[in-house]
Tab-separated table of C-alpha atoms and ligand atoms in Angstrom:
chain	number	residue	atom	x	y	z
H	1	UNK	CA	0.000	0.000	0.000
H	2	UNK	CA	1.435	3.313	-1.109
H	3	UNK	CA	1.229	6.549	0.871
H	4	UNK	CA	1.983	10.050	-0.351
H	5	UNK	CA	3.795	12.085	2.284
H	6	UNK	CA	4.103	15.837	1.771
H	7	UNK	CA	7.057	17.451	3.510
H	8	UNK	CA	8.884	14.111	3.571
H	9	UNK	CA	12.319	15.769	3.584
H	10	UNK	CA	11.454	17.575	6.806
H	11	UNK	CA	11.887	16.602	10.424
H	12	UNK	CA	8.618	14.845	11.292
H	13	UNK	CA	7.924	13.700	7.730
H	14	UNK	CA	11.240	11.836	7.543
H	15	UNK	CA	10.715	10.037	10.876
H	16	UNK	CA	7.189	9.109	9.810
H	17	UNK	CA	8.438	7.709	6.487
H	18	UNK	CA	10.756	5.392	8.434
H	19	UNK	CA	7.851	4.218	10.589
H	20	UNK	CA	5.583	3.706	7.557
H	21	UNK	CA	8.243	1.675	5.735
H	22	UNK	CA	8.917	-0.376	8.875
H	23	UNK	CA	5.194	-1.169	8.917
H	24	UNK	CA	5.127	-2.359	5.314
H	25	UNK	CA	3.960	0.770	3.448
H	26	UNK	CA	5.525	2.150	0.266
H	27	UNK	CA	6.096	5.876	0.361
H	28	UNK	CA	6.521	8.724	-2.109
H	29	UNK	CA	7.343	12.212	-0.902
H	30	UNK	CA	6.545	15.681	-2.219
H	31	UNK	CA	8.760	18.422	-0.838
H	32	UNK	CA	9.904	21.636	-2.502
H	33	UNK	CA	12.864	21.753	-0.085
H	34	UNK	CA	11.934	25.331	0.771
H	35	UNK	CA	12.947	24.467	4.359
H	36	UNK	CA	14.995	21.299	3.898
H	37	UNK	CA	17.495	19.449	1.763
H	38	UNK	CA	17.355	15.836	0.616
H	39	UNK	CA	19.829	14.843	3.351
H	40	UNK	CA	17.230	13.087	5.507
H	41	UNK	CA	16.219	10.894	2.537
H	42	UNK	CA	19.734	9.425	2.614
H	43	UNK	CA	19.297	8.700	6.316
H	44	UNK	CA	15.922	7.050	5.637
H	45	UNK	CA	17.589	4.801	3.068
H	46	UNK	CA	20.351	3.851	5.505
H	47	UNK	CA	17.821	2.978	8.219
H	48	UNK	CA	15.241	1.132	6.099
H	49	UNK	CA	17.207	-0.042	3.057
H	50	UNK	CA	14.546	1.638	0.878
H	51	UNK	CA	15.145	4.591	-1.416
H	52	UNK	CA	12.234	7.017	-1.214
H	53	UNK	CA	11.422	9.126	-4.260
H	54	UNK	CA	10.889	12.827	-3.607
H	55	UNK	CA	9.082	15.044	-6.089
H	56	UNK	CA	10.643	18.485	-5.734
H	57	UNK	CA	7.354	20.309	-6.174
H	58	UNK	CA	5.865	23.396	-4.551
H	59	UNK	CA	2.390	22.361	-3.424
H	60	UNK	CA	1.246	25.949	-3.972
H	61	UNK	CA	1.558	25.146	-7.681
H	62	UNK	CA	-1.645	23.260	-8.521
H	63	UNK	CA	-0.518	22.049	-11.922
H	64	UNK	CA	2.665	20.449	-10.576
H	65	UNK	CA	0.820	19.011	-7.572
H	66	UNK	CA	-1.828	17.557	-9.862
H	67	UNK	CA	0.869	15.889	-11.971
H	68	UNK	CA	2.254	14.100	-8.876
H	69	UNK	CA	-1.187	12.815	-7.899
H	70	UNK	CA	-1.861	11.753	-11.483
H	71	UNK	CA	1.320	9.688	-11.476
H	72	UNK	CA	0.448	8.141	-8.079
H	73	UNK	CA	-3.256	7.391	-8.422
H	74	UNK	CA	-2.807	4.120	-6.516
H	75	UNK	CA	-2.070	5.744	-3.145
H	76	UNK	CA	-4.237	4.730	-0.183
H	77	UNK	CA	-3.729	7.993	1.637
H	78	UNK	CA	-1.975	11.311	2.005
H	79	UNK	CA	-0.134	12.495	5.100
H	80	UNK	CA	0.157	16.253	4.751
H	81	UNK	CA	3.113	17.644	6.716
H	82	UNK	CA	4.343	20.321	4.310
H	83	UNK	CA	4.077	23.767	5.860
H	84	UNK	CA	6.141	26.622	7.197
H	85	UNK	CA	6.304	26.300	10.987
H	86	UNK	CA	8.300	29.126	12.580
H	87	UNK	CA	6.211	31.250	14.950
H	88	UNK	CA	8.389	34.428	14.998
H	89	UNK	CA	8.765	34.331	11.206
H	90	UNK	CA	4.990	34.107	10.843
H	91	UNK	CA	4.583	37.124	13.128
H	92	UNK	CA	7.009	39.068	10.906
H	93	UNK	CA	5.573	37.854	7.571
H	94	UNK	CA	1.978	36.666	7.959
H	95	UNK	CA	1.178	36.650	4.228
H	96	UNK	CA	4.005	34.199	3.555
H	97	UNK	CA	2.390	31.819	6.052
H	98	UNK	CA	-1.197	32.273	4.863
H	99	UNK	CA	-0.153	31.806	1.255
H	100	UNK	CA	2.108	28.796	1.752
H	101	UNK	CA	0.241	26.848	4.411
H	102	UNK	CA	-3.275	27.407	3.109
H	103	UNK	CA	-2.747	27.350	-0.657
H	104	UNK	CA	-0.786	24.096	-0.387
H	105	UNK	CA	-3.544	22.523	1.727
H	106	UNK	CA	-6.308	23.582	-0.669
H	107	UNK	CA	-4.310	22.230	-3.619
H	108	UNK	CA	-3.745	18.910	-1.843
H	109	UNK	CA	-7.468	18.673	-1.079
H	110	UNK	CA	-8.388	19.470	-4.691
H	111	UNK	CA	-6.221	16.549	-5.822
H	112	UNK	CA	-7.459	14.248	-3.032
H	113	UNK	CA	-10.994	14.975	-4.241
H	114	UNK	CA	-10.289	14.590	-7.954
H	115	UNK	CA	-8.383	11.320	-7.553
H	116	UNK	CA	-10.764	9.927	-4.894
H	117	UNK	CA	-8.013	9.373	-2.349
H	118	UNK	CA	-9.809	7.744	0.590
H	119	UNK	CA	-7.656	8.859	3.534
H	120	UNK	CA	-5.955	12.026	4.734
H	121	UNK	CA	-3.888	12.754	7.840
H	122	UNK	CA	-3.080	16.405	8.613
H	123	UNK	CA	-0.360	17.917	10.817
H	124	UNK	CA	-1.912	20.364	13.194
H	125	UNK	CA	-0.558	21.826	16.381
H	126	UNK	CA	-1.449	22.470	20.006
H	127	UNK	CA	-1.063	26.138	19.088
H	128	UNK	CA	-4.727	26.001	17.942
H	129	UNK	CA	-5.741	26.061	21.631
H	130	UNK	CA	-4.112	29.474	22.196
H	131	UNK	CA	-3.546	30.564	25.787
H	132	UNK	CA	-6.091	28.273	27.409
H	133	UNK	CA	-6.360	28.019	31.202
H	134	UNK	CA	-7.977	24.569	31.007
H	135	UNK	CA	-4.955	22.266	31.368
H	136	UNK	CA	-4.361	19.568	30.291
H	137	UNK	CA	-6.192	20.253	27.036
H	138	UNK	CA	-8.606	17.700	25.616
H	139	UNK	CA	-9.667	17.685	21.970
H	140	UNK	CA	-12.947	19.353	22.962
H	141	UNK	CA	-11.179	22.263	24.704
H	142	UNK	CA	-12.437	25.306	22.789
H	143	UNK	CA	-10.102	26.706	20.177
H	144	UNK	CA	-8.550	29.853	21.669
H	145	UNK	CA	-7.354	33.067	20.134
H	146	UNK	CA	-4.384	32.267	17.893
H	147	UNK	CA	-1.170	33.762	19.290
H	148	UNK	CA	0.521	33.931	15.873
H	149	UNK	CA	-0.282	33.811	12.161
H	150	UNK	CA	1.302	30.328	12.146
H	151	UNK	CA	-1.238	29.144	14.726
H	152	UNK	CA	-4.001	30.792	12.710
H	153	UNK	CA	-2.968	28.789	9.608
H	154	UNK	CA	-3.395	25.608	11.667
H	155	UNK	CA	-6.814	26.715	12.956
H	156	UNK	CA	-7.889	27.594	9.423
H	157	UNK	CA	-6.369	24.404	8.006
H	158	UNK	CA	-8.402	22.323	10.460
H	159	UNK	CA	-11.551	24.260	9.550
H	160	UNK	CA	-10.928	23.784	5.827
H	161	UNK	CA	-10.571	20.013	6.328
H	162	UNK	CA	-13.684	19.839	8.511
H	163	UNK	CA	-15.775	21.771	5.966
H	164	UNK	CA	-14.373	19.630	3.149
H	165	UNK	CA	-15.144	16.431	5.091
H	166	UNK	CA	-18.812	17.369	5.517
H	167	UNK	CA	-19.432	17.083	1.789
H	168	UNK	CA	-16.807	14.604	0.576
H	169	UNK	CA	-16.084	10.938	1.208
H	170	UNK	CA	-12.448	11.334	2.261
H	171	UNK	CA	-11.778	10.098	5.809
H	172	UNK	CA	-9.585	12.595	7.638
H	173	UNK	CA	-7.616	12.674	10.844
H	174	UNK	CA	-6.217	15.868	12.305
H	175	UNK	CA	-3.277	15.316	14.649
H	176	UNK	CA	-2.492	18.120	17.069
H	177	UNK	CA	1.178	17.754	17.983
H	178	UNK	CA	2.481	19.240	21.184
H	179	UNK	CA	6.279	19.805	21.042
H	180	UNK	CA	8.032	17.204	18.891
H	181	UNK	CA	11.695	16.809	19.892
H	182	UNK	CA	14.578	14.340	19.750
H	183	UNK	CA	15.893	12.262	16.881
H	184	UNK	CA	15.884	8.729	15.536
H	185	UNK	CA	17.914	6.443	17.864
H	186	UNK	CA	20.133	5.432	14.899
H	187	UNK	CA	21.547	8.986	14.830
H	188	UNK	CA	20.919	8.983	11.051
H	189	UNK	CA	17.974	11.396	10.921
H	190	UNK	CA	16.935	14.294	13.127
H	191	UNK	CA	15.900	17.927	13.107
H	192	UNK	CA	17.868	19.860	10.498
H	193	UNK	CA	16.778	23.490	10.564
H	194	UNK	CA	18.062	25.613	7.685
H	195	UNK	CA	19.662	28.691	9.214
H	196	UNK	CA	19.020	29.790	12.760
H	197	UNK	CA	16.668	27.458	14.650
H	198	UNK	CA	13.715	28.768	16.676
H	199	UNK	CA	12.575	25.600	18.433
H	200	UNK	CA	14.007	25.035	21.903
H	201	UNK	CA	15.788	21.703	21.504
H	202	UNK	CA	17.856	22.482	18.371
H	203	UNK	CA	18.727	25.816	20.004
H	204	UNK	CA	19.920	23.907	23.092
H	205	UNK	CA	21.985	21.362	21.135
H	206	UNK	CA	23.462	24.003	18.814
H	207	UNK	CA	24.427	26.107	21.827
H	208	UNK	CA	26.000	23.116	23.543
H	209	UNK	CA	28.048	22.258	20.460
H	210	UNK	CA	29.142	25.886	19.976
H	211	UNK	CA	27.216	26.792	16.804
H	212	UNK	CA	25.251	29.335	18.849
H	213	UNK	CA	27.438	31.272	21.328
H	214	UNK	CA	24.729	31.958	23.912
H	215	UNK	CA	21.013	31.127	24.009
H	216	UNK	CA	18.151	33.144	25.421
H	217	UNK	CA	15.243	31.733	27.408
H	218	UNK	CA	12.268	33.859	26.387
H	219	UNK	CA	10.347	34.940	29.483
H	220	UNK	CA	11.163	34.532	33.161
H	221	UNK	CA	8.029	36.069	34.662
H	222	UNK	CA	5.266	33.788	33.406
H	223	UNK	CA	2.843	32.449	35.976
H	224	UNK	CA	4.457	28.972	35.983
H	225	UNK	CA	6.472	27.062	38.633
H	226	UNK	CA	9.803	28.654	37.617
H	227	UNK	CA	8.664	31.594	35.460
H	228	UNK	CA	9.523	29.981	32.091
H	229	UNK	CA	7.015	28.588	29.567
H	230	UNK	CA	5.592	25.089	30.001
H	231	UNK	CA	5.487	22.672	27.069
H	232	UNK	CA	4.724	19.003	26.442
H	233	UNK	CA	7.857	17.586	24.775
H	234	UNK	CA	7.045	14.460	22.791
H	235	UNK	CA	9.648	12.327	21.045
H	236	UNK	CA	9.522	12.503	17.258
H	237	UNK	CA	9.456	8.702	16.847
H	238	UNK	CA	6.377	8.596	19.107
H	239	UNK	CA	4.781	11.262	16.886
H	240	UNK	CA	5.788	9.280	13.785
H	241	UNK	CA	4.243	6.075	15.135
H	242	UNK	CA	0.957	7.875	15.708
H	243	UNK	CA	0.720	8.671	11.986
H	244	UNK	CA	1.040	5.027	10.964
H	245	UNK	CA	-1.545	4.122	13.586
H	246	UNK	CA	-3.881	6.892	12.432
H	247	UNK	CA	-3.626	5.746	8.830
H	248	UNK	CA	-4.206	2.108	9.809
H	249	UNK	CA	-7.220	3.182	11.896
H	250	UNK	CA	-8.715	4.813	8.805
H	251	UNK	CA	-7.827	1.845	6.566
H	252	UNK	CA	-9.572	-0.439	9.097
H	253	UNK	CA	-12.659	1.866	9.016
H	254	UNK	CA	-12.516	2.330	12.775
H	255	UNK	CA	-13.257	6.065	12.571
H	256	UNK	CA	-16.558	7.289	13.918
H	257	UNK	CA	-16.836	10.323	11.652
H	258	UNK	CA	-15.313	11.697	8.453
H	259	UNK	CA	-13.004	13.931	10.441
H	260	UNK	CA	-11.525	13.072	13.820
H	261	UNK	CA	-9.042	15.025	15.933
H	262	UNK	CA	-6.360	13.633	18.268
H	263	UNK	CA	-3.910	15.271	20.655
H	264	UNK	CA	-0.363	13.920	20.442
H	265	UNK	CA	1.488	14.760	23.629
H	266	UNK	CA	2.893	12.902	26.635
H	267	UNK	CA	0.546	14.533	29.120
H	268	UNK	CA	3.472	15.999	31.092
H	269	UNK	CA	4.168	19.713	31.255
H	270	UNK	CA	7.898	20.546	31.425
H	271	UNK	CA	9.232	24.091	31.826
H	272	UNK	CA	11.950	25.436	29.539
H	273	UNK	CA	14.340	25.558	32.511
H	274	UNK	CA	13.537	21.933	33.397
H	275	UNK	CA	14.214	20.942	29.775
H	276	UNK	CA	17.593	22.701	29.961
H	277	UNK	CA	18.404	20.868	33.194
H	278	UNK	CA	17.472	17.525	31.615
H	279	UNK	CA	19.819	18.305	28.728
H	280	UNK	CA	22.676	19.288	31.054
H	281	UNK	CA	22.188	16.079	33.031
H	282	UNK	CA	22.334	13.676	30.070
H	283	UNK	CA	25.089	15.507	28.153
H	284	UNK	CA	27.287	16.704	30.997
H	285	UNK	CA	27.501	20.047	29.158
H	286	UNK	CA	26.758	23.287	31.029
H	287	UNK	CA	24.626	25.458	28.748
H	288	UNK	CA	25.462	29.095	28.188
H	289	UNK	CA	22.071	30.786	28.479
H	290	UNK	CA	20.518	34.042	29.665
H	291	UNK	CA	16.979	34.884	30.697
H	292	UNK	CA	15.373	37.296	28.240
H	293	UNK	CA	12.034	39.006	27.611
H	294	UNK	CA	8.897	37.196	26.486
H	295	UNK	CA	8.736	36.391	22.754
H	296	UNK	CA	5.686	37.501	20.740
H	297	UNK	CA	3.510	34.568	19.678
H	298	UNK	CA	4.474	32.187	22.505
H	299	UNK	CA	1.709	30.674	24.640
H	300	UNK	CA	2.407	30.500	28.374
H	301	UNK	CA	1.746	26.869	29.227
H	302	UNK	CA	0.250	23.908	27.409
H	303	UNK	CA	0.209	20.147	27.790
H	304	UNK	CA	-2.024	17.400	26.516
H	305	UNK	CA	-4.616	15.022	27.702
H	306	UNK	CA	-3.732	12.167	25.318
H	307	UNK	CA	-6.375	9.629	26.414
H	308	UNK	CA	-8.260	9.712	23.119
H	309	UNK	CA	-5.225	8.767	20.995
H	310	UNK	CA	-4.298	6.055	23.503
H	311	UNK	CA	-7.765	4.539	23.571
H	312	UNK	CA	-8.774	4.816	19.933
H	313	UNK	CA	-5.499	4.605	18.029
H	314	UNK	CA	-3.820	2.224	20.483
H	315	UNK	CA	-0.922	4.674	20.671
H	316	UNK	CA	1.356	4.973	23.667
H	317	UNK	CA	4.219	7.467	23.842
H	318	UNK	CA	7.315	5.576	24.944
H	319	UNK	CA	10.068	8.143	25.469
H	320	UNK	CA	10.622	10.593	28.319
H	321	UNK	CA	12.334	13.991	28.389
H	322	UNK	CA	15.848	12.682	29.144
H	323	UNK	CA	15.859	10.281	26.191
H	324	UNK	CA	14.417	13.068	24.043
H	325	UNK	CA	17.454	15.155	24.952
H	326	UNK	CA	19.849	12.203	24.624
H	327	UNK	CA	18.787	11.398	21.028
H	328	UNK	CA	18.759	15.099	20.053
H	329	UNK	CA	22.294	15.464	21.414
H	330	UNK	CA	23.469	12.276	19.683
H	331	UNK	CA	22.113	13.716	16.391
H	332	UNK	CA	23.860	17.072	16.884
H	333	UNK	CA	27.143	15.303	17.660
H	334	UNK	CA	26.760	13.095	14.568
H	335	UNK	CA	26.243	16.222	12.416
H	336	UNK	CA	29.460	17.697	13.805
H	337	UNK	CA	31.376	14.453	13.257
H	338	UNK	CA	30.163	14.370	9.650
H	339	UNK	CA	31.467	17.912	9.075
H	340	UNK	CA	34.802	17.040	10.710
H	341	UNK	CA	35.238	13.923	8.594
H	342	UNK	CA	34.562	15.812	5.295
D	401	NAD	N1	8.162	20.604	14.635
D	401	NAD	C1	7.231	21.116	15.437
D	401	NAD	O1	7.548	21.625	16.503
D	401	NAD	C2	5.774	21.074	15.035
D	401	NAD	C3	4.779	21.229	16.023
D	401	NAD	C4	3.447	21.187	15.665
D	401	NAD	C5	3.103	21.005	14.324
D	401	NAD	N2	4.080	20.875	13.390
D	401	NAD	C6	3.693	20.714	11.989
D	401	NAD	O2	4.213	19.495	11.492
D	401	NAD	C7	4.512	19.611	10.113
D	401	NAD	C8	5.927	19.151	9.869
D	401	NAD	O3	6.810	19.931	10.666
D	401	NAD	P1	8.377	19.683	10.676
D	401	NAD	O4	8.847	19.996	12.038
D	401	NAD	O5	8.704	18.376	10.070
D	401	NAD	O6	8.826	20.868	9.721
D	401	NAD	P2	9.989	20.905	8.619
D	401	NAD	O7	10.192	22.327	8.252
D	401	NAD	O8	11.170	20.113	9.067
D	401	NAD	O9	9.316	20.113	7.402
D	401	NAD	C9	8.321	20.692	6.600
D	401	NAD	C10	8.683	20.379	5.156
D	401	NAD	O10	7.669	20.915	4.294
D	401	NAD	C11	8.300	21.447	3.144
D	401	NAD	N3	7.388	22.456	2.566
D	401	NAD	C12	6.934	23.585	3.146
D	401	NAD	N4	6.105	24.234	2.308
D	401	NAD	C13	6.029	23.487	1.170
D	401	NAD	C14	5.328	23.619	-0.062
D	401	NAD	N5	4.550	24.682	-0.326
D	401	NAD	N6	5.470	22.645	-0.994
D	401	NAD	C15	6.264	21.568	-0.776
D	401	NAD	N7	6.956	21.395	0.364
D	401	NAD	C16	6.842	22.335	1.333
D	401	NAD	C17	9.610	22.026	3.653
D	401	NAD	O11	10.591	22.127	2.641
D	401	NAD	C18	10.008	21.029	4.732
D	401	NAD	O12	10.885	20.022	4.237
D	401	NAD	C19	4.239	21.065	9.744
D	401	NAD	O13	2.951	21.151	9.191
D	401	NAD	C20	4.294	21.771	11.079
D	401	NAD	O14	3.534	22.950	11.085
D	401	NAD	C21	5.405	20.887	13.713
């Protein structure tokens, strides 16, 4: 059974491709490489022994997207990861985010409809909940005010899929990720931000290795146990496994409606300072960081109630914060070793 993965050269897409292949699926990827290279495809091949084809296509281009679907009419589903994901960048350039994230989604849906693709899985984010006080969040927690244009593209993306699902036969699952971190235990694939990273864990590992001289923790006066933001850090291979399970759930017709939503988090809230401590403990490296002002677009605290995904998808996150940091650090070190050996 063949699956089309958009954004397959990216961080979560690449880990999910490995999980899909390990569970017997064939995969093709569509990725314009606007925020990636093909490096992770080499890692996927080393891990799985399978070479994955990537169509270097911008999904905002309907004609090119259509051509990919036309060539792959036998797919059983689409997992749509491709999007821009950087909160501060979206605050600075909202139109870039609305154009890229929404046009690509609409084009994918147009092709899904035309080629009668039965199943769709969409990458959403806990950012759709905004600054909610009701923690941990359940899927029914009301959508809050978006704190960034990025978050708004996820809210709108979910709405577009829900409206589409009301009048079409496609079965959809929306997965709301909390904070995906870490890397594949092989050390062969991991997060590979182009340019300066904005997510906490690559900032930590790049600071520890010396690529970033000093890191800033944004906000020390939030109403949390140590003043820094609280997040639910979930290992990327746990996130990846949930996609295979979600697709299988749809293939087995276990869904109760045309569009279902699942939270993907561990259920544990960890502060930024606690995450730094966990990193220092597993790596033995003292991080050079300073406390700075709050960053526009950041929510204060969020963590998941993940009961629905556990019960219905049979998914169980396996990896805790220290192993998240350990695999992320192993990946950063392997990147440095690769540079040194070239
Ligand atoms: N990483 C996180 O912290 C996080 C959290 C919640 C949700 N998400 C969502 O998960 C998805 C995957 O995130 P990721 O961390 O793997 O990001 P990533 O940047 O590593 O991967 C996204 C990939 O999509 C590609 N892409 C973007 N726009 C495209 C377009 N128009 N056409 C073709 N390819 C395009 C990029 O080149 C990139 O390779 C995104 O939708 C993101 O918003 C990520």
